[in-house]
Coordinates of C-alpha atoms in Angstrom, one line a residue:
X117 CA -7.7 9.9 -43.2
X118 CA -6.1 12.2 -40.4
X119 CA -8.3 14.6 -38.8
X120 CA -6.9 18.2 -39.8
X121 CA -8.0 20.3 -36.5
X122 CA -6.6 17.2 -34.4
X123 CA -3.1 17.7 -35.9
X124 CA -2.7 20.9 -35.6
X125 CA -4.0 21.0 -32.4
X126 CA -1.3 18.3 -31.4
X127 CA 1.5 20.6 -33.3
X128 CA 0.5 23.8 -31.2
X129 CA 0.9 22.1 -28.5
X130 CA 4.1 20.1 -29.2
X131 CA 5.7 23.7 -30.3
X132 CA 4.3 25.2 -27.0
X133 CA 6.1 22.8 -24.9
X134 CA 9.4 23.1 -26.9
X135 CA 9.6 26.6 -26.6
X136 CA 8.7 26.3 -22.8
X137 CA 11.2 23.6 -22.4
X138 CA 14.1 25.4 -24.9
X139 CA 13.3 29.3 -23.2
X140 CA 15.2 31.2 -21.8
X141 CA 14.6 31.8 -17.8
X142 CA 14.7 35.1 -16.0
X143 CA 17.3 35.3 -13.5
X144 CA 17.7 37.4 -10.4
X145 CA 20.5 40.0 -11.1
X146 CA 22.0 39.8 -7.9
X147 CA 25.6 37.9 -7.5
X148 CA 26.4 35.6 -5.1
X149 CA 28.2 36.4 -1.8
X150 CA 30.4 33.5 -0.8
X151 CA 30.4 35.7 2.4
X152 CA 27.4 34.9 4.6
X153 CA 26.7 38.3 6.7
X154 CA 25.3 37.2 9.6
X155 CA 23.5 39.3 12.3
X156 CA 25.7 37.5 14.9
X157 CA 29.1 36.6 13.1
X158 CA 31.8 34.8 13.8
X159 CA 33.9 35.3 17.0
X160 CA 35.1 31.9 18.3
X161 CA 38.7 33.5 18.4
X162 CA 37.4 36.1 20.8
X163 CA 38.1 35.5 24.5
X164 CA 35.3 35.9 27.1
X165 CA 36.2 35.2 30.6
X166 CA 32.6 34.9 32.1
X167 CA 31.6 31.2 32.8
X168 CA 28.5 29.6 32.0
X169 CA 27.5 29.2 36.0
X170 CA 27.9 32.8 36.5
X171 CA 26.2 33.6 33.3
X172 CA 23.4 31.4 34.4
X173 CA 23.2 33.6 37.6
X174 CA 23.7 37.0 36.2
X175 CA 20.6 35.7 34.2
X176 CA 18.5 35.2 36.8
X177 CA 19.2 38.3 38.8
X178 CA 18.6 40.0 35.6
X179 CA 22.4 42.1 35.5
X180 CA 22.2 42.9 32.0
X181 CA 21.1 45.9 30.8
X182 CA 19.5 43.8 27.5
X183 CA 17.4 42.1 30.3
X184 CA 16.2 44.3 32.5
X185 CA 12.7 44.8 30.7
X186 CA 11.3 41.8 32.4
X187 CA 11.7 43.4 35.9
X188 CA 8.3 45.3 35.3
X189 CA 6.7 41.5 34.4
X190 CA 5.4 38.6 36.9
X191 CA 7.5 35.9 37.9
X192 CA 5.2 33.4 35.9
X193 CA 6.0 35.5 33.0
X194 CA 9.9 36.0 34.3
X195 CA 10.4 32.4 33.9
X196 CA 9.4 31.5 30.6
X197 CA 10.8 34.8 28.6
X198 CA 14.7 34.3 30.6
X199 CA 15.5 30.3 31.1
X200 CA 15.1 28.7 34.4
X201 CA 15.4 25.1 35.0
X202 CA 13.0 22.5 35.8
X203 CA 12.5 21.7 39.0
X204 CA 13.3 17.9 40.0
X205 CA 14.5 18.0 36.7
X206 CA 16.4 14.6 35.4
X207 CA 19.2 16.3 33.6
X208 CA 20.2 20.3 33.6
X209 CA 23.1 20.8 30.8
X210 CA 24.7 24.4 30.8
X211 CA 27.8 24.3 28.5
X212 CA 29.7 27.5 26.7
X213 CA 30.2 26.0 22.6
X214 CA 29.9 27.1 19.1
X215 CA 26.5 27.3 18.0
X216 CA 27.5 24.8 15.5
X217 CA 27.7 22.3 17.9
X218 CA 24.7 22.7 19.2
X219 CA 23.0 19.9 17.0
X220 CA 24.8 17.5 18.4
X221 CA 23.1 18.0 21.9
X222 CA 19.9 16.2 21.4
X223 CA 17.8 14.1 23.9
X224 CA 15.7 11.2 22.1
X225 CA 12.6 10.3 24.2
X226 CA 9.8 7.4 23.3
X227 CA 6.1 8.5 23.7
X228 CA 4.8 5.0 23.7
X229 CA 5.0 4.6 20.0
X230 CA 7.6 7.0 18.3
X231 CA 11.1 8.0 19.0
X232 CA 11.6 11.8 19.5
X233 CA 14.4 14.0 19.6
X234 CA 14.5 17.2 21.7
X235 CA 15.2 20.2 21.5
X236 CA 15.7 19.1 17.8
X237 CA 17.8 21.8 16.6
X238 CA 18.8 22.6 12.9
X239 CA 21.3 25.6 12.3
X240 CA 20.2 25.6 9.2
X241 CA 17.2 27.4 10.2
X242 CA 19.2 30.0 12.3
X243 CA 20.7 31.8 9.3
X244 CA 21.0 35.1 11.4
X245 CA 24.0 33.1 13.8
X246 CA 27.0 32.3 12.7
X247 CA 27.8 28.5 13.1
X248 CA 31.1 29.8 14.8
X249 CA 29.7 32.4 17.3
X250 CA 30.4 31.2 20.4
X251 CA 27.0 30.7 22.6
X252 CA 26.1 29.9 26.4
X253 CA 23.2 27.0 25.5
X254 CA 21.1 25.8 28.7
X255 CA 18.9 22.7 28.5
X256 CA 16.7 21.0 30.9
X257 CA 14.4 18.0 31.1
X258 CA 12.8 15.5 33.1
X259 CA 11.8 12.6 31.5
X260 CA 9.2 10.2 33.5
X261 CA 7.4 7.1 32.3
X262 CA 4.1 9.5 32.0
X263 CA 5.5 12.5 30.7
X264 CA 8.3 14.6 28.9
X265 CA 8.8 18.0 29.6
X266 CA 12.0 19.7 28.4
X267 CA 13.4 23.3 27.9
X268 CA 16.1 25.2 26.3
X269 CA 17.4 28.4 25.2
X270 CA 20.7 29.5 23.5
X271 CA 22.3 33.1 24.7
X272 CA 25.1 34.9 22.6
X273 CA 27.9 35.4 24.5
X274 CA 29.0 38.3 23.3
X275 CA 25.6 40.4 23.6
X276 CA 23.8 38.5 25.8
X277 CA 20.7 38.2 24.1
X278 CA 19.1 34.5 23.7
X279 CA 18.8 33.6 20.0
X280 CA 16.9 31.0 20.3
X281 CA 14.9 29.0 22.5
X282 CA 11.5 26.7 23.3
X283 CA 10.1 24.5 26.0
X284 CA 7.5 21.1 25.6
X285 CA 5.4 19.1 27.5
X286 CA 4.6 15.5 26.0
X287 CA 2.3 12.8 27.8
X288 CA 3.6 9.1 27.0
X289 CA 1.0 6.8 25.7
X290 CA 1.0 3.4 27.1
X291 CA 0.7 1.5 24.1
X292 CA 1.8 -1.4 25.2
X293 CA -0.7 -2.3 27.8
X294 CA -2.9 -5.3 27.4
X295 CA -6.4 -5.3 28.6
X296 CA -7.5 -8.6 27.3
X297 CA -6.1 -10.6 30.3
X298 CA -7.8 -8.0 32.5
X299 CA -11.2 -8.8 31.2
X300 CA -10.7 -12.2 32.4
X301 CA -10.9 -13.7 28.7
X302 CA -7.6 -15.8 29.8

């Protein structure tokens, strides 16, 4: 004979899970845009005559008025809040794309044991920029057998302002060395 509690324990919870499973689910009541409003939109039909070299050095001699707050700061602090590029650096990149493109501009490094791609950039994360607003990107690195360092930022061209931007330092590890025949174990 069945146990009576046990089966209507099992139906409670077989009816539970049914209605959770059959329910209705609550909806936001907003509709969707198939218009993305961006904080920087779209403007790759736009025409802007400045190059990315004199860009660069209206940058560092701080033209703009959107940059002139760093003025009052030290040149320490100067040079990692408006891009500079390494010094002895291996490769300096300074190109005027669409921020879409951007992705495409990746540097893959080894630290000894994994592969590495830098800056590592995914628009997808940049939902306030339009993937067709037209941007000055800057990228610099130097890349050693002890260390990586790299750094980047991405300006709007229109505005001036950088939208995004980061810098990294990353020691190799020399994984790869043996120290048994050192030892003199041979």
């Amino acid at each position: 004979m069945k146990n009576p509690i046990l089966i209507s324990l099992s139906m409670v919870i077989f009816s539970f899970s049914l209605s959770m499973l059959l329910g209705n689910p609550v909806y936001a009541q907003t509709t969707p845009s198939d218009k993305n409003e961006y904080l920087y939109p779209a403007n790759k039909e736009k025409v802007f005559d400045e190059t990315v070299d004199e860009f660069y050095q209206a940058l560092r001699d701080l033209k703009y008025p959107v940059h002139q707050r760093y003025k009052q700061k030290l040149k320490q602090e100067l040079d990692t809040a408006i891009f500079k590029e390494i010094s002895d650096s291996s490769v300096n990149i300074k190109k005027k794309l669409l921020f879409k493109e951007v992705e495409g501009l990746n540097y893959i490094t080894i630290d000894g044991n994994i592969l590495r791609t830098y800056p590592d950039i995914d628009i997808n994360y940049h939902q306030t920029v339009s993937p067709d607003r037209q941007v000055y990107f800057f990228y610099s690195f130097k890349d050693t057998e002890k260390e990586f360092r790299g750094r980047y930022a991405i300006y709007d061209v229109e505005t001036k302002k950088m939208v995004a931007g980061g810098g990294t330092y990353m020691p190799k590890l020399n994984l790869t060395r043996n120290t048994y025949d050192k030892e003199g174990y041979n």
